[in-house]
């Protein structure tokens, strides 16, 4: 359901007219596009097919909603990467006019923020991969332990059955649907709570936090996306001026303060990622408490260290 994003982005970049398609884009535009694609190669291909022991079924509504989001999101990002600028109202001077004044960085923040962004993205992705692989490893170890216990119990039961005389009726046993599924896949619905150490010492969902860090780095790298740096592109396209939502104005104010372009589609992606994943983390912490108790959770927060509410 998430492979829609990178496929759509690459399709748009590859099929636009030759003067503005991906081959004609500036290096930073290509690099930002590559960061997005790299994330989803791990997220939508490596994770489900090669890394995760098993995956729970997903309701068709959730799947369709995620596909729609990834299509819209990748379309917005692709339009931004090929030169469409978003003009915003409210006194923010981040509507692309500065990019037209000069093709070269005018201050230190503008010069170094993209490099810092790439570094933050890499740290976030490495942390996300490490945290997820740790969870997968714990699930595999627990599944293997349970499988060994079942095998030992079956051998013990078989041994006892041989000691019963032929005149004794054999007990009838019924296998539940869940047990039947576990026989086919020993990782089916095997859940564990990570021990309170490493990246899980103070929070239960560090993989979410690291993913948010990825997209913050992605947005910082996006401050280098200047359509005017590409001599092949003769025109900068702009949307009609829009009024930003209140939760987007701090990002616009920061961009205005440091005189860097506002990577609005990337900022929107950060906001959407947090707004979508934070409730999941809160619900997940509640589930951990119900399943493993307060002793298992050990006072950890979902995404904020030691804060039970978050």
mmCIF file of C-alpha atoms in Angstrom:
data_model
loop_
_atom_site.group_PDB
_atom_site.id
_atom_site.type_symbol
_atom_site.label_atom_id
_atom_site.label_comp_id
_atom_site.label_asym_id
_atom_site.label_seq_id
_atom_site.Cartn_x
_atom_site.Cartn_y
_atom_site.Cartn_z
ATOM 1 C CA UNK A 1 0.000 0.000 0.000
ATOM 2 C CA UNK A 2 2.997 2.338 0.473
ATOM 3 C CA UNK A 3 4.874 1.414 -2.704
ATOM 4 C CA UNK A 4 2.388 3.718 -4.462
ATOM 5 C CA UNK A 5 4.381 6.716 -3.159
ATOM 6 C CA UNK A 6 7.802 6.141 -4.734
ATOM 7 C CA UNK A 7 6.340 4.637 -7.913
ATOM 8 C CA UNK A 8 4.106 7.668 -8.447
ATOM 9 C CA UNK A 9 6.900 10.143 -7.663
ATOM 10 C CA UNK A 10 9.314 8.470 -10.084
ATOM 11 C CA UNK A 11 6.600 8.217 -12.726
ATOM 12 C CA UNK A 12 5.862 11.948 -12.534
ATOM 13 C CA UNK A 13 9.538 12.917 -12.571
ATOM 14 C CA UNK A 14 10.262 10.610 -15.503
ATOM 15 C CA UNK A 15 7.291 11.486 -17.723
ATOM 16 C CA UNK A 16 7.210 15.279 -17.542
ATOM 17 C CA UNK A 17 8.369 17.122 -20.674
ATOM 18 C CA UNK A 18 12.097 16.660 -21.344
ATOM 19 C CA UNK A 19 12.962 20.202 -20.260
ATOM 20 C CA UNK A 20 11.855 19.648 -16.676
ATOM 21 C CA UNK A 21 11.955 15.896 -16.036
ATOM 22 C CA UNK A 22 14.317 14.230 -13.579
ATOM 23 C CA UNK A 23 17.321 14.259 -15.910
ATOM 24 C CA UNK A 24 17.210 18.068 -16.079
ATOM 25 C CA UNK A 25 16.707 18.691 -12.357
ATOM 26 C CA UNK A 26 19.427 20.188 -10.144
ATOM 27 C CA UNK A 27 21.482 17.827 -7.993
ATOM 28 C CA UNK A 28 19.722 18.728 -4.743
ATOM 29 C CA UNK A 29 16.312 18.090 -6.256
ATOM 30 C CA UNK A 30 17.484 14.653 -7.353
ATOM 31 C CA UNK A 31 19.014 13.952 -3.946
ATOM 32 C CA UNK A 32 15.811 14.865 -2.081
ATOM 33 C CA UNK A 33 13.835 12.613 -4.427
ATOM 34 C CA UNK A 34 16.347 9.817 -3.788
ATOM 35 C CA UNK A 35 15.949 10.147 0.007
ATOM 36 C CA UNK A 36 12.201 9.646 -0.354
ATOM 37 C CA UNK A 37 12.626 6.601 -2.600
ATOM 38 C CA UNK A 38 15.288 5.033 -0.346
ATOM 39 C CA UNK A 39 12.982 5.259 2.675
ATOM 40 C CA UNK A 40 10.188 3.468 0.857
ATOM 41 C CA UNK A 41 12.435 0.777 -0.571
ATOM 42 C CA UNK A 42 13.062 -0.197 3.038
ATOM 43 C CA UNK A 43 9.526 0.480 4.206
ATOM 44 C CA UNK A 44 7.501 -1.102 1.404
ATOM 45 C CA UNK A 45 9.818 -3.788 0.008
ATOM 46 C CA UNK A 46 12.547 -4.885 2.432
ATOM 47 C CA UNK A 47 10.433 -4.760 5.594
ATOM 48 C CA UNK A 48 7.379 -6.773 4.532
ATOM 49 C CA UNK A 49 9.127 -9.253 2.228
ATOM 50 C CA UNK A 50 12.493 -9.824 3.889
ATOM 51 C CA UNK A 51 12.642 -8.425 7.439
ATOM 52 C CA UNK A 52 9.324 -8.752 9.291
ATOM 53 C CA UNK A 53 8.618 -12.250 10.661
ATOM 54 C CA UNK A 54 4.908 -11.814 9.911
ATOM 55 C CA UNK A 55 2.377 -9.053 9.414
ATOM 56 C CA UNK A 56 -1.120 -8.765 10.795
ATOM 57 C CA UNK A 57 -4.038 -8.455 8.365
ATOM 58 C CA UNK A 58 -5.002 -4.887 7.450
ATOM 59 C CA UNK A 59 -8.565 -3.765 6.843
ATOM 60 C CA UNK A 60 -9.258 -2.853 3.224
ATOM 61 C CA UNK A 61 -10.355 0.680 4.251
ATOM 62 C CA UNK A 62 -6.992 1.291 5.927
ATOM 63 C CA UNK A 63 -5.179 -0.031 2.869
ATOM 64 C CA UNK A 64 -7.138 2.150 0.434
ATOM 65 C CA UNK A 65 -6.722 5.208 2.686
ATOM 66 C CA UNK A 66 -2.967 4.679 2.887
ATOM 67 C CA UNK A 67 -2.723 4.249 -0.880
ATOM 68 C CA UNK A 68 -4.673 7.485 -1.426
ATOM 69 C CA UNK A 69 -2.465 9.395 1.034
ATOM 70 C CA UNK A 70 0.738 8.123 -0.561
ATOM 71 C CA UNK A 71 -0.531 9.040 -4.019
ATOM 72 C CA UNK A 72 -1.472 12.602 -2.997
ATOM 73 C CA UNK A 73 1.681 13.072 -0.943
ATOM 74 C CA UNK A 74 4.039 11.877 -3.672
ATOM 75 C CA UNK A 75 2.231 14.021 -6.250
ATOM 76 C CA UNK A 76 2.702 17.143 -4.110
ATOM 77 C CA UNK A 77 6.366 16.301 -3.518
ATOM 78 C CA UNK A 78 7.000 15.656 -7.219
ATOM 79 C CA UNK A 79 5.409 18.962 -8.223
ATOM 80 C CA UNK A 80 7.553 20.781 -5.665
ATOM 81 C CA UNK A 81 10.729 19.033 -6.828
ATOM 82 C CA UNK A 82 10.230 20.033 -10.451
ATOM 83 C CA UNK A 83 9.791 23.704 -9.648
ATOM 84 C CA UNK A 84 6.276 24.513 -8.483
ATOM 85 C CA UNK A 85 6.464 27.083 -5.693
ATOM 86 C CA UNK A 86 3.796 27.745 -3.082
ATOM 87 C CA UNK A 87 3.041 31.396 -2.403
ATOM 88 C CA UNK A 88 1.768 31.952 1.142
ATOM 89 C CA UNK A 89 0.110 34.977 2.725
ATOM 90 C CA UNK A 90 0.549 36.419 6.197
ATOM 91 C CA UNK A 91 3.757 38.385 5.780
ATOM 92 C CA UNK A 92 6.031 35.399 5.193
ATOM 93 C CA UNK A 93 8.687 36.076 2.570
ATOM 94 C CA UNK A 94 9.119 32.436 1.662
ATOM 95 C CA UNK A 95 7.160 32.223 -1.566
ATOM 96 C CA UNK A 96 10.066 31.598 -3.922
ATOM 97 C CA UNK A 97 10.883 35.261 -4.623
ATOM 98 C CA UNK A 98 14.203 34.964 -2.810
ATOM 99 C CA UNK A 99 15.069 31.972 -4.954
ATOM 100 C CA UNK A 100 14.507 34.141 -8.018
ATOM 101 C CA UNK A 101 16.768 36.908 -6.685
ATOM 102 C CA UNK A 102 19.799 34.691 -6.494
ATOM 103 C CA UNK A 103 20.691 31.175 -7.469
ATOM 104 C CA UNK A 104 23.391 31.068 -4.806
ATOM 105 C CA UNK A 105 22.973 30.706 -1.012
ATOM 106 C CA UNK A 106 22.951 34.110 0.670
ATOM 107 C CA UNK A 107 23.657 33.108 4.286
ATOM 108 C CA UNK A 108 25.154 30.343 6.390
ATOM 109 C CA UNK A 109 21.838 28.740 7.299
ATOM 110 C CA UNK A 110 20.822 28.549 3.667
ATOM 111 C CA UNK A 111 24.205 27.040 2.817
ATOM 112 C CA UNK A 112 24.466 24.387 5.553
ATOM 113 C CA UNK A 113 20.848 23.477 6.395
ATOM 114 C CA UNK A 114 20.547 21.015 3.470
ATOM 115 C CA UNK A 115 23.700 19.170 4.521
ATOM 116 C CA UNK A 116 22.485 19.027 8.125
ATOM 117 C CA UNK A 117 19.170 17.726 6.782
ATOM 118 C CA UNK A 118 20.817 14.864 4.917
ATOM 119 C CA UNK A 119 22.735 13.940 8.074
ATOM 120 C CA UNK A 120 19.574 14.045 10.193
ATOM 121 C CA UNK A 121 17.764 11.907 7.614
ATOM 122 C CA UNK A 122 20.531 9.283 7.656
ATOM 123 C CA UNK A 123 20.601 9.163 11.465
ATOM 124 C CA UNK A 124 16.814 8.870 11.558
ATOM 125 C CA UNK A 125 16.700 6.089 8.995
ATOM 126 C CA UNK A 126 19.499 4.103 10.652
ATOM 127 C CA UNK A 127 17.762 4.447 14.026
ATOM 128 C CA UNK A 128 14.420 3.451 12.533
ATOM 129 C CA UNK A 129 15.895 0.366 10.867
ATOM 130 C CA UNK A 130 17.794 -0.618 14.019
ATOM 131 C CA UNK A 131 14.717 -0.288 16.273
ATOM 132 C CA UNK A 132 12.478 -2.244 13.899
ATOM 133 C CA UNK A 133 15.046 -4.993 13.369
ATOM 134 C CA UNK A 134 15.437 -5.268 17.150
ATOM 135 C CA UNK A 135 11.687 -5.821 17.504
ATOM 136 C CA UNK A 136 11.695 -8.385 14.687
ATOM 137 C CA UNK A 137 14.600 -10.228 16.321
ATOM 138 C CA UNK A 138 12.788 -10.338 19.674
ATOM 139 C CA UNK A 139 9.679 -11.735 17.995
ATOM 140 C CA UNK A 140 11.683 -14.425 16.224
ATOM 141 C CA UNK A 141 13.405 -15.456 19.459
ATOM 142 C CA UNK A 142 10.077 -15.657 21.298
ATOM 143 C CA UNK A 143 8.451 -17.598 18.442
ATOM 144 C CA UNK A 144 11.340 -20.064 18.392
ATOM 145 C CA UNK A 145 11.076 -20.521 22.167
ATOM 146 C CA UNK A 146 7.342 -21.188 21.972
ATOM 147 C CA UNK A 147 7.833 -23.599 19.078
ATOM 148 C CA UNK A 148 10.380 -25.580 21.098
ATOM 149 C CA UNK A 149 7.997 -25.703 24.052
ATOM 150 C CA UNK A 150 5.179 -26.974 21.830
ATOM 151 C CA UNK A 151 7.417 -29.658 20.359
ATOM 152 C CA UNK A 152 8.515 -30.800 23.818
ATOM 153 C CA UNK A 153 4.903 -30.887 25.012
ATOM 154 C CA UNK A 154 3.813 -32.867 21.957
ATOM 155 C CA UNK A 155 6.626 -35.389 22.520
ATOM 156 C CA UNK A 156 5.655 -35.678 26.186
ATOM 157 C CA UNK A 157 2.015 -36.172 25.276
ATOM 158 C CA UNK A 158 2.930 -38.781 22.679
ATOM 159 C CA UNK A 159 5.057 -40.634 25.237
ATOM 160 C CA UNK A 160 2.207 -40.705 27.736
ATOM 161 C CA UNK A 161 -0.175 -41.898 25.030
ATOM 162 C CA UNK A 162 1.980 -44.947 24.330
ATOM 163 C CA UNK A 163 1.770 -45.985 27.986
ATOM 164 C CA UNK A 164 -2.021 -46.141 27.902
ATOM 165 C CA UNK A 165 -3.457 -49.639 27.282
ATOM 166 C CA UNK A 166 -5.281 -50.299 24.069
ATOM 167 C CA UNK A 167 -8.547 -50.746 25.975
ATOM 168 C CA UNK A 168 -8.435 -47.162 27.260
ATOM 169 C CA UNK A 169 -10.217 -44.632 25.094
ATOM 170 C CA UNK A 170 -7.907 -42.005 23.617
ATOM 171 C CA UNK A 171 -8.741 -38.440 24.642
ATOM 172 C CA UNK A 172 -10.090 -36.257 21.874
ATOM 173 C CA UNK A 173 -8.255 -33.028 21.278
ATOM 174 C CA UNK A 174 -9.363 -29.998 19.345
ATOM 175 C CA UNK A 175 -7.023 -27.482 17.743
ATOM 176 C CA UNK A 176 -8.054 -23.840 17.758
ATOM 177 C CA UNK A 177 -7.837 -21.800 14.539
ATOM 178 C CA UNK A 178 -5.031 -19.730 16.070
ATOM 179 C CA UNK A 179 -3.011 -22.862 16.885
ATOM 180 C CA UNK A 180 -3.611 -24.135 13.366
ATOM 181 C CA UNK A 181 -2.233 -20.879 11.928
ATOM 182 C CA UNK A 182 0.796 -21.065 14.227
ATOM 183 C CA UNK A 183 1.545 -24.537 12.917
ATOM 184 C CA UNK A 184 1.778 -23.060 9.432
ATOM 185 C CA UNK A 185 3.639 -19.945 10.577
ATOM 186 C CA UNK A 186 5.226 -20.014 14.012
ATOM 187 C CA UNK A 187 5.525 -16.203 13.992
ATOM 188 C CA UNK A 188 1.743 -15.693 13.695
ATOM 189 C CA UNK A 189 0.617 -13.117 16.289
ATOM 190 C CA UNK A 190 3.708 -13.499 18.457
ATOM 191 C CA UNK A 191 4.077 -10.228 20.326
ATOM 192 C CA UNK A 192 6.742 -9.209 22.815
ATOM 193 C CA UNK A 193 7.528 -6.083 24.792
ATOM 194 C CA UNK A 194 11.071 -4.844 24.233
ATOM 195 C CA UNK A 195 13.281 -4.805 27.335
ATOM 196 C CA UNK A 196 14.077 -1.365 28.750
ATOM 197 C CA UNK A 197 17.515 -0.944 27.257
ATOM 198 C CA UNK A 198 19.149 0.804 24.332
ATOM 199 C CA UNK A 199 16.749 2.856 22.227
ATOM 200 C CA UNK A 200 13.863 1.270 24.170
ATOM 201 C CA UNK A 201 15.159 2.382 27.570
ATOM 202 C CA UNK A 202 12.684 5.236 28.051
ATOM 203 C CA UNK A 203 10.156 4.911 25.182
ATOM 204 C CA UNK A 204 8.291 2.039 23.553
ATOM 205 C CA UNK A 205 8.185 3.373 19.979
ATOM 206 C CA UNK A 206 11.635 4.723 19.109
ATOM 207 C CA UNK A 207 11.134 3.567 15.516
ATOM 208 C CA UNK A 208 8.341 6.146 15.203
ATOM 209 C CA UNK A 209 10.517 8.914 16.633
ATOM 210 C CA UNK A 210 13.377 8.028 14.318
ATOM 211 C CA UNK A 211 11.034 8.084 11.330
ATOM 212 C CA UNK A 212 9.858 11.561 12.310
ATOM 213 C CA UNK A 213 13.524 12.542 12.510
ATOM 214 C CA UNK A 214 13.958 11.223 8.968
ATOM 215 C CA UNK A 215 11.267 13.500 7.606
ATOM 216 C CA UNK A 216 12.527 16.521 9.554
ATOM 217 C CA UNK A 217 15.888 15.933 7.863
ATOM 218 C CA UNK A 218 14.078 15.517 4.551
ATOM 219 C CA UNK A 219 12.430 18.927 5.012
ATOM 220 C CA UNK A 220 15.752 20.559 5.939
ATOM 221 C CA UNK A 221 17.374 19.058 2.839
ATOM 222 C CA UNK A 222 14.432 20.465 0.898
ATOM 223 C CA UNK A 223 15.505 24.031 1.670
ATOM 224 C CA UNK A 224 18.050 23.528 -1.132
ATOM 225 C CA UNK A 225 15.347 22.909 -3.737
ATOM 226 C CA UNK A 226 15.653 26.015 -5.920
ATOM 227 C CA UNK A 227 14.101 25.787 -9.376
ATOM 228 C CA UNK A 228 16.060 28.876 -10.465
ATOM 229 C CA UNK A 229 19.351 27.015 -9.999
ATOM 230 C CA UNK A 230 18.550 24.977 -13.089
ATOM 231 C CA UNK A 231 19.356 26.969 -16.256
ATOM 232 C CA UNK A 232 17.306 24.503 -18.320
ATOM 233 C CA UNK A 233 14.075 25.508 -16.545
ATOM 234 C CA UNK A 234 13.106 28.937 -17.908
ATOM 235 C CA UNK A 235 10.042 29.478 -15.737
ATOM 236 C CA UNK A 236 9.177 29.137 -12.076
ATOM 237 C CA UNK A 237 5.613 28.001 -11.582
ATOM 238 C CA UNK A 238 3.671 29.205 -8.557
ATOM 239 C CA UNK A 239 0.343 28.438 -6.973
ATOM 240 C CA UNK A 240 -2.108 31.221 -6.146
ATOM 241 C CA UNK A 241 -1.318 32.594 -2.645
ATOM 242 C CA UNK A 242 -2.708 30.474 0.180
ATOM 243 C CA UNK A 243 -3.222 31.086 3.893
ATOM 244 C CA UNK A 244 -1.352 28.595 6.031
ATOM 245 C CA UNK A 245 -3.054 26.561 8.732
ATOM 246 C CA UNK A 246 -2.031 27.616 12.272
ATOM 247 C CA UNK A 247 0.086 24.506 12.821
ATOM 248 C CA UNK A 248 2.162 25.295 9.705
ATOM 249 C CA UNK A 249 2.894 28.927 10.551
ATOM 250 C CA UNK A 250 5.807 28.194 12.941
ATOM 251 C CA UNK A 251 7.667 26.470 10.095
ATOM 252 C CA UNK A 252 6.949 29.420 7.784
ATOM 253 C CA UNK A 253 8.110 31.857 10.456
ATOM 254 C CA UNK A 254 11.377 29.938 10.902
ATOM 255 C CA UNK A 255 11.963 29.838 7.167
ATOM 256 C CA UNK A 256 11.291 33.569 7.009
ATOM 257 C CA UNK A 257 13.574 34.240 9.982
ATOM 258 C CA UNK A 258 16.523 32.431 8.409
ATOM 259 C CA UNK A 259 15.670 33.475 4.851
ATOM 260 C CA UNK A 260 15.426 29.990 3.386
ATOM 261 C CA UNK A 261 12.684 28.698 1.090
ATOM 262 C CA UNK A 262 9.762 27.019 2.816
ATOM 263 C CA UNK A 263 9.655 23.351 1.679
ATOM 264 C CA UNK A 264 5.917 23.262 2.283
ATOM 265 C CA UNK A 265 5.130 19.762 0.893
ATOM 266 C CA UNK A 266 7.941 18.299 3.012
ATOM 267 C CA UNK A 267 6.741 20.178 6.098
ATOM 268 C CA UNK A 268 3.226 18.884 5.479
ATOM 269 C CA UNK A 269 4.665 15.373 5.300
ATOM 270 C CA UNK A 270 6.283 15.806 8.733
ATOM 271 C CA UNK A 271 3.009 17.079 10.225
ATOM 272 C CA UNK A 272 0.985 14.250 8.656
ATOM 273 C CA UNK A 273 3.470 11.584 9.780
ATOM 274 C CA UNK A 274 3.350 12.754 13.400
ATOM 275 C CA UNK A 275 -0.425 13.265 13.375
ATOM 276 C CA UNK A 276 -0.926 9.738 12.022
ATOM 277 C CA UNK A 277 1.626 7.845 14.098
ATOM 278 C CA UNK A 278 1.296 9.566 17.475
ATOM 279 C CA UNK A 279 -2.220 8.170 18.161
ATOM 280 C CA UNK A 280 -0.971 4.707 17.147
ATOM 281 C CA UNK A 281 1.864 5.021 19.629
ATOM 282 C CA UNK A 282 -0.534 6.061 22.415
ATOM 283 C CA UNK A 283 -2.902 3.180 21.645
ATOM 284 C CA UNK A 284 0.063 0.847 21.439
ATOM 285 C CA UNK A 285 1.289 1.842 24.888
ATOM 286 C CA UNK A 286 -2.188 1.186 26.294
ATOM 287 C CA UNK A 287 -2.151 -2.248 24.638
ATOM 288 C CA UNK A 288 1.281 -3.005 26.121
ATOM 289 C CA UNK A 289 -0.050 -2.162 29.603
ATOM 290 C CA UNK A 290 -3.097 -4.397 29.108
ATOM 291 C CA UNK A 291 -1.060 -7.314 27.787
ATOM 292 C CA UNK A 292 2.173 -7.109 29.782
ATOM 293 C CA UNK A 293 1.139 -4.998 32.783
ATOM 294 C CA UNK A 294 2.799 -1.984 34.348
ATOM 295 C CA UNK A 295 5.769 -4.140 35.333
ATOM 296 C CA UNK A 296 6.496 -4.898 31.673
ATOM 297 C CA UNK A 297 6.079 -1.303 30.538
ATOM 298 C CA UNK A 298 8.335 -0.068 33.383
ATOM 299 C CA UNK A 299 7.001 3.476 33.289
ATOM 300 C CA UNK A 300 8.139 4.122 29.731
ATOM 301 C CA UNK A 301 6.339 6.603 27.523
ATOM 302 C CA UNK A 302 5.114 5.891 24.016
ATOM 303 C CA UNK A 303 7.345 8.453 22.255
ATOM 304 C CA UNK A 304 8.295 10.889 25.055
ATOM 305 C CA UNK A 305 10.686 9.508 27.702
ATOM 306 C CA UNK A 306 8.898 8.416 30.889
ATOM 307 C CA UNK A 307 5.694 10.297 30.008
ATOM 308 C CA UNK A 308 2.749 7.934 30.353
ATOM 309 C CA UNK A 309 0.356 10.116 28.366
ATOM 310 C CA UNK A 310 2.700 10.286 25.337
#
